[in-house]
Coordinates of C-alpha atoms and ligand atoms in Angstrom, one line a residue:
X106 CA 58.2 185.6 112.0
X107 CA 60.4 185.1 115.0
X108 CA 58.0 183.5 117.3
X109 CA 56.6 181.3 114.5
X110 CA 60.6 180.1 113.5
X111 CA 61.1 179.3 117.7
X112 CA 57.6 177.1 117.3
X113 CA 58.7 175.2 114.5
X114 CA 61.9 174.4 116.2
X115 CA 60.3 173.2 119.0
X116 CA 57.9 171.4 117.5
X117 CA 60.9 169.3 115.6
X118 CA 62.8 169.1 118.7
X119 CA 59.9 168.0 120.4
X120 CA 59.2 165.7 117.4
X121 CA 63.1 164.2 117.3
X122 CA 62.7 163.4 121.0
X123 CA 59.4 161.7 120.7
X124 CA 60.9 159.8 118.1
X125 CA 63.8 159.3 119.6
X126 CA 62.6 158.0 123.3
X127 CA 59.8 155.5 121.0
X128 CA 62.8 153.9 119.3
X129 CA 65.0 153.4 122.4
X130 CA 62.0 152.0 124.0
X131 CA 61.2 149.6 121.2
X132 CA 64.5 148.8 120.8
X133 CA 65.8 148.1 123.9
X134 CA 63.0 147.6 126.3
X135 CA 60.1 146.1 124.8
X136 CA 59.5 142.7 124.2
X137 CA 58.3 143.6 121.1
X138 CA 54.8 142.1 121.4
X139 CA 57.0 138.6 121.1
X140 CA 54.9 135.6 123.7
X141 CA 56.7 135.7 126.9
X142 CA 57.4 132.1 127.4
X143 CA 60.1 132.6 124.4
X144 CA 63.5 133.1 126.3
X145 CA 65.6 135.8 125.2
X146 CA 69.5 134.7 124.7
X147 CA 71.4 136.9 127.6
X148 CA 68.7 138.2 129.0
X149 CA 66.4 135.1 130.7
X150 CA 66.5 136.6 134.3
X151 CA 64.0 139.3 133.2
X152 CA 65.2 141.7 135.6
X153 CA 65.3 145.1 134.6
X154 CA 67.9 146.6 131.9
X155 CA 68.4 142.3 131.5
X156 CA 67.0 143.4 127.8
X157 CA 68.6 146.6 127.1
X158 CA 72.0 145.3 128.0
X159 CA 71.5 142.1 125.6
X160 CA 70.5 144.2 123.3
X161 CA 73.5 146.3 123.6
X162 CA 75.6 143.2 123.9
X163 CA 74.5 142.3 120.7
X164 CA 76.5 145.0 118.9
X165 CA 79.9 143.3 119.1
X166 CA 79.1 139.7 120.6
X167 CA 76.6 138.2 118.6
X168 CA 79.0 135.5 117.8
X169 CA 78.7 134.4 122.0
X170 CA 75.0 134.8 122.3
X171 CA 73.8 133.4 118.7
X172 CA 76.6 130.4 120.1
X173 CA 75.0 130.0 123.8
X174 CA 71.7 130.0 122.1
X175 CA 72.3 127.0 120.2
X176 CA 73.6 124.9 122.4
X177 CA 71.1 126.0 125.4
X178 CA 67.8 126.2 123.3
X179 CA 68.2 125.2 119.6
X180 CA 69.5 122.1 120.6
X181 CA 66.7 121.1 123.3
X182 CA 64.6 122.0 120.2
X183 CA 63.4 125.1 121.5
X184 CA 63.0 128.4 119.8
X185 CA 64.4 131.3 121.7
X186 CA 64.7 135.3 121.3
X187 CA 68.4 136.9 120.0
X188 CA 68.4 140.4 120.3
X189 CA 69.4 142.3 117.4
X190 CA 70.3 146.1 118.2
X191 CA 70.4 147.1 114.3
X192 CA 67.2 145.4 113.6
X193 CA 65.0 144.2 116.0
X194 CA 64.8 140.7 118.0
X195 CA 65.3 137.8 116.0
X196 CA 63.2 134.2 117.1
X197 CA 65.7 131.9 116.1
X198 CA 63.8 128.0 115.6
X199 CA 65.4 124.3 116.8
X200 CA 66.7 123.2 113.5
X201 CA 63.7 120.6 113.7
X202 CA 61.3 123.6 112.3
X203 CA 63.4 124.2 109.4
X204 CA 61.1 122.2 107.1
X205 CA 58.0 124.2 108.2
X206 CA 60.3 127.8 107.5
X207 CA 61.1 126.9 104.2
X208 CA 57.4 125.4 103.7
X209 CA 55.7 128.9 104.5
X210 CA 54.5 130.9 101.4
X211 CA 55.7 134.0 100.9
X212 CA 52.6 136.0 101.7
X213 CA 53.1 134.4 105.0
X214 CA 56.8 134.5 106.0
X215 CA 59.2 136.8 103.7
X216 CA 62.9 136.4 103.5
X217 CA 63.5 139.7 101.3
X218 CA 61.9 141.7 104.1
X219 CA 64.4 140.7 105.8
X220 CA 67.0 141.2 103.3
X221 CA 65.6 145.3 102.8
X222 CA 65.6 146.3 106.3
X223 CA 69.6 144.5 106.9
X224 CA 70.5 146.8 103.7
X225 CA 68.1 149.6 105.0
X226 CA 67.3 149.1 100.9
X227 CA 65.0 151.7 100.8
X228 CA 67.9 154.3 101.0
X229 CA 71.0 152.4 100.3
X230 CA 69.5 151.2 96.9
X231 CA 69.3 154.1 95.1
X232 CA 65.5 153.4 93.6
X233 CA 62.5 152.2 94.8
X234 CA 62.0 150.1 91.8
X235 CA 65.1 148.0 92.7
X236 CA 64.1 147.6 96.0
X237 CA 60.7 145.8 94.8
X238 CA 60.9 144.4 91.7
X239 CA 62.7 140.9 90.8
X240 CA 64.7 142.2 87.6
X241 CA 67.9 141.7 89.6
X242 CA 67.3 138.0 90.2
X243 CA 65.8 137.4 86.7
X244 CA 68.4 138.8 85.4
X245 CA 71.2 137.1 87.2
X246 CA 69.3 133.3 86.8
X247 CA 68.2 133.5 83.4
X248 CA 70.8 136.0 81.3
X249 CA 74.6 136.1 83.9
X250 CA 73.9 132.1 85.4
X251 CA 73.2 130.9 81.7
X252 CA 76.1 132.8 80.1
X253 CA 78.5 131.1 82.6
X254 CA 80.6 128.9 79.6
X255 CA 80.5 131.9 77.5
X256 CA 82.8 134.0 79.4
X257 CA 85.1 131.6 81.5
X258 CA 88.1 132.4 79.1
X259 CA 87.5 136.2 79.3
X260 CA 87.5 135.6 83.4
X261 CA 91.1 133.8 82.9
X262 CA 92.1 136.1 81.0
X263 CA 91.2 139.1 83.6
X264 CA 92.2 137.2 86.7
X265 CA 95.8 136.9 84.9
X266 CA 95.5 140.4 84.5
X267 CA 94.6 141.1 87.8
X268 CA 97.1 138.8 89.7
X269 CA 100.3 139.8 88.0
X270 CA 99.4 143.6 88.6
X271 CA 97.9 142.9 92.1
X272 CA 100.2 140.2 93.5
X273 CA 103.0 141.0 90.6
X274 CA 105.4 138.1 89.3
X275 CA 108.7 138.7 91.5
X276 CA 109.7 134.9 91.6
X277 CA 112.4 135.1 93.9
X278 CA 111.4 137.7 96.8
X279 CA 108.3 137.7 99.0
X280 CA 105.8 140.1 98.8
X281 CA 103.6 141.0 101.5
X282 CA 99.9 141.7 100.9
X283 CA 96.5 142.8 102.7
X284 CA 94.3 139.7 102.3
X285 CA 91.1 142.3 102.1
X286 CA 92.8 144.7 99.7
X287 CA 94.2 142.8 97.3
X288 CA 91.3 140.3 97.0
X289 CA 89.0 143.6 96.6
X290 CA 91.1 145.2 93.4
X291 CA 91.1 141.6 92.5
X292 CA 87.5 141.0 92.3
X293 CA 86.1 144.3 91.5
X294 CA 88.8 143.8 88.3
X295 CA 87.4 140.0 87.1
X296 CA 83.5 140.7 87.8
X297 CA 83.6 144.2 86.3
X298 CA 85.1 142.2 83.1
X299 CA 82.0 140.5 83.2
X300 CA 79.6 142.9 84.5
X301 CA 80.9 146.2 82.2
X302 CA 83.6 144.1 80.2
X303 CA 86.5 145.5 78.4
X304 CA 87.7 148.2 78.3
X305 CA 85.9 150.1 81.0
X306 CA 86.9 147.0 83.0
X307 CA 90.6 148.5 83.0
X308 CA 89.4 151.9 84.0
X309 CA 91.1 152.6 87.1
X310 CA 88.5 156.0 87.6
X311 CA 85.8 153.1 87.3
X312 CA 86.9 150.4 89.1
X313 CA 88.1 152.8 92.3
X314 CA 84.4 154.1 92.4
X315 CA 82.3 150.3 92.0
X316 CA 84.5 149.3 94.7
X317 CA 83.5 152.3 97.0
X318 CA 80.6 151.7 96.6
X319 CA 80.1 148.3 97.5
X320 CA 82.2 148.6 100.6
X321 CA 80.3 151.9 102.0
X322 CA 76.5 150.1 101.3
X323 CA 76.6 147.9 104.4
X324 CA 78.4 150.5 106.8
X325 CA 75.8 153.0 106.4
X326 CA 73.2 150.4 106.4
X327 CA 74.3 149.8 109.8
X328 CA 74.2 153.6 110.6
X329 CA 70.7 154.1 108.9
X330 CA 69.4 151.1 111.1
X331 CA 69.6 152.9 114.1
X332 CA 67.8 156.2 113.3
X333 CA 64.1 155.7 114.5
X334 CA 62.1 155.0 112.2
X335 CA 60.4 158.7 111.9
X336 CA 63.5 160.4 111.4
X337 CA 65.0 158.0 108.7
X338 CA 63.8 160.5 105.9
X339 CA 65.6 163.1 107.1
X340 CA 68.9 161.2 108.5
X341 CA 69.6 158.9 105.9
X342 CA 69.8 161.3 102.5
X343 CA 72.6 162.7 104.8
X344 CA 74.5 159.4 105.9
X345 CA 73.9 157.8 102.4
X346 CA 75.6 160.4 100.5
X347 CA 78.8 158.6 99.8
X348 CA 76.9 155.7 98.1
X349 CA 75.6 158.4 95.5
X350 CA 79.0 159.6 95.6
X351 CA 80.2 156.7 94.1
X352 CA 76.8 155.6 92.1
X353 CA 76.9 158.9 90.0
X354 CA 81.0 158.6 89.1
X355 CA 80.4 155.1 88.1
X356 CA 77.4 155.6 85.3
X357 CA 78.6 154.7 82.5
X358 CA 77.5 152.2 79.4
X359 CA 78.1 148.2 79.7
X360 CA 77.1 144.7 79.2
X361 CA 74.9 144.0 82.5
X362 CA 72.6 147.2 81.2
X363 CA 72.4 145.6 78.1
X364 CA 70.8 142.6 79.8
X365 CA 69.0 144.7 81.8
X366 CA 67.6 146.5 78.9
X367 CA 67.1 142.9 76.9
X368 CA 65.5 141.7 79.8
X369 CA 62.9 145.1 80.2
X370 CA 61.7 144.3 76.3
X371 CA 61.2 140.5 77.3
X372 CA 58.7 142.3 80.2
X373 CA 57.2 144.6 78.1
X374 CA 58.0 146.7 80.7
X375 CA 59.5 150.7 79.3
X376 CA 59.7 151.8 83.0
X377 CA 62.4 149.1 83.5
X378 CA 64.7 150.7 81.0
X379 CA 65.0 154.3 82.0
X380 CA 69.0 155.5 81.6
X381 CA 68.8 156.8 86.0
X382 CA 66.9 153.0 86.7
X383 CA 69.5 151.1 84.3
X384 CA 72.8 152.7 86.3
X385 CA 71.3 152.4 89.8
X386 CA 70.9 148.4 89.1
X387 CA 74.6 148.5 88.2
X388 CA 75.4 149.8 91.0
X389 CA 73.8 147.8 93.0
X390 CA 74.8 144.7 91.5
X391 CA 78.4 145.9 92.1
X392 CA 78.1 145.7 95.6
X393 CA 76.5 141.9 95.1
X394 CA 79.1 141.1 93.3
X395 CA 82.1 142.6 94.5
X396 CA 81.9 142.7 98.6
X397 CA 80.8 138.9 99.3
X398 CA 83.5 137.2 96.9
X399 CA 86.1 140.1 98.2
X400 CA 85.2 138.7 101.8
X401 CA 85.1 135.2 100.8
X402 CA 88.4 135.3 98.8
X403 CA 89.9 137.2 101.9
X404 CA 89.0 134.4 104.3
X405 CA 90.8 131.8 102.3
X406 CA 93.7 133.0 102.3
X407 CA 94.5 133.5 105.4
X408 CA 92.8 129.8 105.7
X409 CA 95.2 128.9 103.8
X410 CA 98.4 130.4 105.1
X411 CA 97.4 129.7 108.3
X412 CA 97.0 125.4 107.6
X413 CA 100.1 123.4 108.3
X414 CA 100.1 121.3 105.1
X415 CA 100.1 124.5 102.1
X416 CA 102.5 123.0 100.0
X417 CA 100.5 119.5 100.0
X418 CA 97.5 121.3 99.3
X419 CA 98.4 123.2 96.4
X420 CA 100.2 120.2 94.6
X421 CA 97.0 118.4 95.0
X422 CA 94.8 121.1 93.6
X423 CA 97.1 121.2 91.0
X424 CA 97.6 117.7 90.0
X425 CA 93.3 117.6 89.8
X426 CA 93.4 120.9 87.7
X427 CA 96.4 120.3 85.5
X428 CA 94.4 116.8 84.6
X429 CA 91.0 118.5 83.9
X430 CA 92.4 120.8 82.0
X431 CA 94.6 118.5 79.5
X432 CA 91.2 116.0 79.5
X433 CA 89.3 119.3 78.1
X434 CA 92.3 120.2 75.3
X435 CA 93.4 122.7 77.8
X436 CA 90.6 124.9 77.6
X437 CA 89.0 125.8 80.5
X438 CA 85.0 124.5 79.8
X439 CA 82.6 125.1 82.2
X440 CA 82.4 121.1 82.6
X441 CA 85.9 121.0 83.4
X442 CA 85.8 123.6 85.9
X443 CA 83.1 121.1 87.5
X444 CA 85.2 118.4 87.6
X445 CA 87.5 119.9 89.6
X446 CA 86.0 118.8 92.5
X447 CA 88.4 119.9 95.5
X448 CA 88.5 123.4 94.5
X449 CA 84.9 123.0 95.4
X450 CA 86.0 121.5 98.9
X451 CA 88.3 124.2 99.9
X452 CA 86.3 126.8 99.3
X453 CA 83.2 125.1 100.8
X454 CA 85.2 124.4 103.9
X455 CA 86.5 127.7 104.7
X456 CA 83.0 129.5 103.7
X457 CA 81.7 126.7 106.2
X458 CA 83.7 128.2 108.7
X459 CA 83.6 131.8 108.1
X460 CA 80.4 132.3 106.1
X461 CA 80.1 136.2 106.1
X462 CA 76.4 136.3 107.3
X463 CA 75.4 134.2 110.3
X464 CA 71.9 134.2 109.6
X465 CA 70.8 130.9 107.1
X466 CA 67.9 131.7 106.4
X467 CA 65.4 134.1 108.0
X468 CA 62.5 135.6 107.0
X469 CA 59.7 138.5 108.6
X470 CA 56.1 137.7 109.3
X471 CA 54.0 139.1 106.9
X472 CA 50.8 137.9 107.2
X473 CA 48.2 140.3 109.0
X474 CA 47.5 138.1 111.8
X475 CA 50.7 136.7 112.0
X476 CA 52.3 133.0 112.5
X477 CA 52.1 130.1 114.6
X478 CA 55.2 128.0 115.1
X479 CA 55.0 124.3 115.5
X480 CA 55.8 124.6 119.1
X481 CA 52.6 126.7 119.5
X482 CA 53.9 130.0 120.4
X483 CA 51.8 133.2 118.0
X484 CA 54.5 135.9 116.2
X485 CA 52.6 139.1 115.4
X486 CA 53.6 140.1 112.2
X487 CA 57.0 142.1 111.6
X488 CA 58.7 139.5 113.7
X489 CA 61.9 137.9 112.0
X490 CA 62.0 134.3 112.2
X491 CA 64.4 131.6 110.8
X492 CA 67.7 130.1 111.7
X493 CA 71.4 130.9 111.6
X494 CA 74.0 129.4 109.7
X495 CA 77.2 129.8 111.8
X496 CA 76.6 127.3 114.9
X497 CA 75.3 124.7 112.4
X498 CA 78.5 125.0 110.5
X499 CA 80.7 124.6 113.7
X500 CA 78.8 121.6 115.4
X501 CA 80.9 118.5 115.9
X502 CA 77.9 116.3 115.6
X503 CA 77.4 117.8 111.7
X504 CA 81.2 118.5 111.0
X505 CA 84.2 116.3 112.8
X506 CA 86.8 118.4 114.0
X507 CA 84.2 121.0 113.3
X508 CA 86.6 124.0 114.2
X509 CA 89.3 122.5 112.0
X510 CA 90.0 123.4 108.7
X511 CA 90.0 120.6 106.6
X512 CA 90.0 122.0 103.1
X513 CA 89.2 118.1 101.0
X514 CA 86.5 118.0 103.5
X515 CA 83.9 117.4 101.4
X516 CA 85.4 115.9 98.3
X517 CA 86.6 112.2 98.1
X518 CA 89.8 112.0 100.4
X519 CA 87.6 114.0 102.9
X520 CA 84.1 113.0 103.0
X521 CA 83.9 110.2 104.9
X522 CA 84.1 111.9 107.8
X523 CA 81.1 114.1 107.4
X524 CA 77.5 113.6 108.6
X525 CA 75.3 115.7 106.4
X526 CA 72.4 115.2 104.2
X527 CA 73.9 115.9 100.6
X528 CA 74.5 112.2 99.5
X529 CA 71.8 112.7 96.4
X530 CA 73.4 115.8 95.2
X531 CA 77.0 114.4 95.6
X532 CA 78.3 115.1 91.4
X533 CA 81.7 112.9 90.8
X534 CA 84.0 112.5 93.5
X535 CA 82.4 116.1 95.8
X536 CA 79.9 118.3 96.3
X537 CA 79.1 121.7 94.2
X538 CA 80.0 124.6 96.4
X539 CA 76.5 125.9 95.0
X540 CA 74.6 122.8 97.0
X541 CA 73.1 124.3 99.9
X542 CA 71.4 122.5 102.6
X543 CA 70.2 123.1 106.3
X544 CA 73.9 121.9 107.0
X545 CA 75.6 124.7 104.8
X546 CA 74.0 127.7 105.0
X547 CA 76.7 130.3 103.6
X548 CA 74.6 131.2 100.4
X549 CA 71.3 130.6 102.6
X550 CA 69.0 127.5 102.0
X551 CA 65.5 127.2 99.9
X552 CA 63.7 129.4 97.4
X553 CA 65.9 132.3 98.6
X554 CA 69.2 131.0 98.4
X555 CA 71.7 133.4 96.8
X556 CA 70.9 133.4 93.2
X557 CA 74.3 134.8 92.1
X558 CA 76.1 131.9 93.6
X559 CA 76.5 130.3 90.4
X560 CA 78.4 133.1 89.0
X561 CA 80.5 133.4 92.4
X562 CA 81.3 130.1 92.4
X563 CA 82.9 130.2 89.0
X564 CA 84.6 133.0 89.4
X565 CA 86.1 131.4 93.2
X566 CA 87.3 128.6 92.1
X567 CA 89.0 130.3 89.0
X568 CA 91.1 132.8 91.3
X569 CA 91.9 129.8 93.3
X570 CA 92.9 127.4 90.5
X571 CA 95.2 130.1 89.5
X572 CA 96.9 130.9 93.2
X573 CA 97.7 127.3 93.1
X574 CA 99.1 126.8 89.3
X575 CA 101.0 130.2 89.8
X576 CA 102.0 131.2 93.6
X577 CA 103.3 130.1 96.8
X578 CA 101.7 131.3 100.5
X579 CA 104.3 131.8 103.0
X580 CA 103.1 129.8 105.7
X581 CA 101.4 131.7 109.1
X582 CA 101.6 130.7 112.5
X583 CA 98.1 131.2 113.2
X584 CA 94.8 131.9 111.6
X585 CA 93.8 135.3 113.0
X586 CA 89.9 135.2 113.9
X587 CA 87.6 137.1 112.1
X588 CA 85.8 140.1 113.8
X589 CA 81.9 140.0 114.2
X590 CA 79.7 143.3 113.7
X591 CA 76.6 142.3 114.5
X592 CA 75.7 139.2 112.6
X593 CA 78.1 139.9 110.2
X594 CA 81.6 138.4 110.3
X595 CA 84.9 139.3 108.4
X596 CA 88.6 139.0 108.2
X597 CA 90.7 141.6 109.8
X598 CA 91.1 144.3 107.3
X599 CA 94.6 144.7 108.0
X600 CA 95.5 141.0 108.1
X601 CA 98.7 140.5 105.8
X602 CA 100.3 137.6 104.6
X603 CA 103.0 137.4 101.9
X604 CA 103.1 135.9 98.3
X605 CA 105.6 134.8 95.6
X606 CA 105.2 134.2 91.8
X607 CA 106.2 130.3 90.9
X608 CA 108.9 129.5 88.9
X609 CA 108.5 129.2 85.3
X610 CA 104.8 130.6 85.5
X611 CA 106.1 133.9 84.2
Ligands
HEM892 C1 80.8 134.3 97.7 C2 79.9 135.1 97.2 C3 78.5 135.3 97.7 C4 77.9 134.9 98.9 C5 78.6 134.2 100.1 C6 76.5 135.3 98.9 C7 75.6 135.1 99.9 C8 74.3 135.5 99.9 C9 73.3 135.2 100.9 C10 73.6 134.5 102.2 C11 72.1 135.7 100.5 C12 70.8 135.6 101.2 C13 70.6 136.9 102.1 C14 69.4 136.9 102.9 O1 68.5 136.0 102.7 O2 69.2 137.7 103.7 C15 72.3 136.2 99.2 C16 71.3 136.8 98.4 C17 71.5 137.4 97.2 N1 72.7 137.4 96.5 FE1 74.4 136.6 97.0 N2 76.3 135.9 97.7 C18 77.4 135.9 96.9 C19 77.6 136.4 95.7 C20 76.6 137.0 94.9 C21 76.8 137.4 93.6 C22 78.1 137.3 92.8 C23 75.6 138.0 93.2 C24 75.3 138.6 91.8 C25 75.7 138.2 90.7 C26 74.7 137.9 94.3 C27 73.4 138.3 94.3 C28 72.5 138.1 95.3 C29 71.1 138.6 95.3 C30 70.5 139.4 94.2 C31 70.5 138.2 96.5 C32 69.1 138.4 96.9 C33 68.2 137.3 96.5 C34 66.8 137.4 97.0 O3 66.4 138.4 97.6 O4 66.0 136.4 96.8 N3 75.3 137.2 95.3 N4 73.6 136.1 98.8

């Protein structure tokens, strides 16, 4: 008994360092079977550790590398190598190839691939079925996108809600805030009212757990994404435990698992509607929904303290909102919310400049024998390939004054300046923050573009239409930068700026 317990310990210790020693080699050593005459970003000396160290570089300074490689390779229209140390080297293409990315069928080149292993999906999302099937992006484009004028007043209603208990109606003294924080209870309040509605949208029990929950899924993605792949069924149960923490207090009835139910009977499908499948989606569309626009929201803020002219900006968004809304009988339609064109622009411009993921678009070989690329070299299949959004965003021959924020950028006062190819989808006097293109990259570009941005957008410009109508920014001397992890980017969680209820608003 004893002698067979010491084997099988050494057989698992033996097995964990096996593993262990295969990942560290694949991860930081190997070229990862990629042609050699692609140059990898920090690391084109060759010379030993050059790799390893990129790789490791890669952890806190993507930002310099991803940066370096644009202007070195990308913009000789060359492809080169970023190292990636949560998941694997990334072949990022001259923006030239971006046609022939978004050309490739999916059985070729797969952007959800790439999608599951950044979420490590397969044990962040709860169920295998939500990992693989498409109900989450039916349901979002054909029941939540088309529903959009149905529940703009209940959104008004929830954000007024939100604000005066969040932000509070003090009209005479300043009130200091966390941009993160307060944007989080905020939007996990005016989706839920959507997403659940009322009244479990007021349940403090409820709302304290969805947002858990959708800040924890990326942190222990990260974490999951560095145990080898061998050991991931043992490791991740253990790391993932707080997003079942959360999943299991949040289960309750609601309106998106009605759709979700509907939506199972439109597929004939009975599997799709089992009570366990049903509250795993929800939670999973919480995180969707609740971490990007929290993020987002954060970031303009502190845009928005931080820019010189505040006070002209907000009496301009106010004079275009106040006269959409009286040209719509003060109701707020979903036509009037799109003629209100420079909420659009702000929000555009500072998700231009700090779009949380810096990838655009990128997708995984999938094909057995892999891919060509137009400049000849052969990726074996499991290589990520595609392009990233942030040095696109900040290059002064797209954007002038590319690291300036210029919030009417890209509606009439602004757009004159800009050299982009949207003139076709331009709708009045700007363009729909929903318009992606291989210039704005913030919801990704093509078939795969964020299919929730519809609902986002809405529910953006909303919370900004109502800062403006209802509160002032104390002005900040500078815009503190945001902090990359990986190729992620966000404001700093403890960056604070102070507020005050307008007169006569209250
Ligand atoms: C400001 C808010 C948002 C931003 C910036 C954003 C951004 C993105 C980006 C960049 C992607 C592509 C990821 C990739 O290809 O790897 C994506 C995908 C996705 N987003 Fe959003 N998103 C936002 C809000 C939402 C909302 C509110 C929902 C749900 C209602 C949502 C649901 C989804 C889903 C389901 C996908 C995966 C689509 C697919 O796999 O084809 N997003 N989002």
């Amino acid at each position: 008994m004893f002698l067979s317990s010491a084997l099988v310990s050494a057989l698992l210790a033996a097995f964990v360092a096996v593993s262990t020693v295969r990942y560290i080699y694949s991860r930081y050593f190997s070229r990862c079977a990629l042609p050699a005459s692609l140059p990898w970003i920090g690391a084109e000396d060759d010379a030993c550790f050059s790799r390893a160290r990129a790789t490791l570089r890669s952890f806190w300074h993507t930002r310099e590398l991803v940066f370096e490689g644009y202007e070195k390779y990308s913009k000789k229209e060359l492809p080169f190598v970023l190292p990636n140390i949560n998941t694997g080297p990334e072949v990022i293409l001259p923006m030239s190839q971006m046609q022939w990315l978004l050309k490739q069928k999916e059985t070729v080149l797969d952007q959800n691939e790439v999608n599951r292993s950044f979420l490590q999906a397969d044990y962040t999302m709860l169920h295998p079925k939500v990992v693989t099937d498409t109900v989450h992006e039916d349901v979002i484009r054909q029941e939540l996108t088309k529903m959009l004028g149905n529940y703009t007043a209940d959104v008004i209603d929830e954000i007024d809600y939100a604000f005066k208990k969040t932000w509070g109606v003090n009209t005479t003294e300043w009130k200091e805030i966390t941009s993160y924080y307060s944007m989080l209870d905020i939007v996990s309040r005016i989706s839920n009212r959507v997403i659940v509605g009322f009244p479990l949208c007021r349940d403090e029990d409820y709302l304290a757990n969805a947002k858990e929950f959708a800040r924890w899924v990326v942190v222990e993605a990260a974490f999951i994404a560095m145990v080898p792949k061998t050991l991931k069924g043992i490791f991740a149960p253990l790391i993932r435990f707080l997003d079942l923490k959360y999943h299991w207090k949040t289960s309750k009835v609601n309106d998106y698992i009605q759709w979700s139910i509907d939506h199972s009977y439109a597929r004939n499908d009975p599997s799709l509607r089992t009570v366990d499948i049903i509250n795993k989606r929800l939670s999973v569309i919480q995180f969707a929904v609740i971490q990007s626009s929290t993020i987002t929201l954060a970031n303009l803020i502190l845009d928005l303290a931080a820019a010189p002219d505040i006070s002209v900006y907000f009496a301009h968004i106010r004079t275009e909102v106040l006269a959409e809304l009286k040209a719509a009988g003060g109701q707020w339609t979903k036509d009037a919310l799109a003629r209100m064109v420079c909420l659009d622009s702000v929000l555009r411009e500072s998700m231009r400049m700090w779009g949380f993921v810096s990838r655009g678009v990128m997708k995984q070989v999938v094909a057995k024998d892999g891919v060509t690329l137009p400049s000849g070299q052969h990726l074996p299949r499991g290589t990520k390939v595609g392009v990233h959004g942030a040095p696109v965003h900040r290059d002064e021959n797209i954007y002038s004054d590319a690291q300036v924020f210029k919030p009417f950028r890209f509606c009439s006062n602004g757009s004159e300046n800009m050299v982009d190819d949207y003139s076709e989808k331009v709708v009045g006097k700007g363009i729909p923050l929903v318009t992606t293109s291989s210039n704005f990259m913030a919801f990704s570009h093509g078939r795969n573009a964020c299919p929730g941005r519809f609902f986002a957008a809405q529910q953006l410009k909303l919370v900004l239409a109502y800062i403006a109508l209802n509160y002032e920014i104390a002005p900040i001397p500078s815009r503190p930068a945001n902090l990359w992890f990986i190729n992620t980017q966000g404001p700093p969680l403890d960056a604070k700026i102070s507020i005050r209820r307008r007169v006569g608003t209250v």
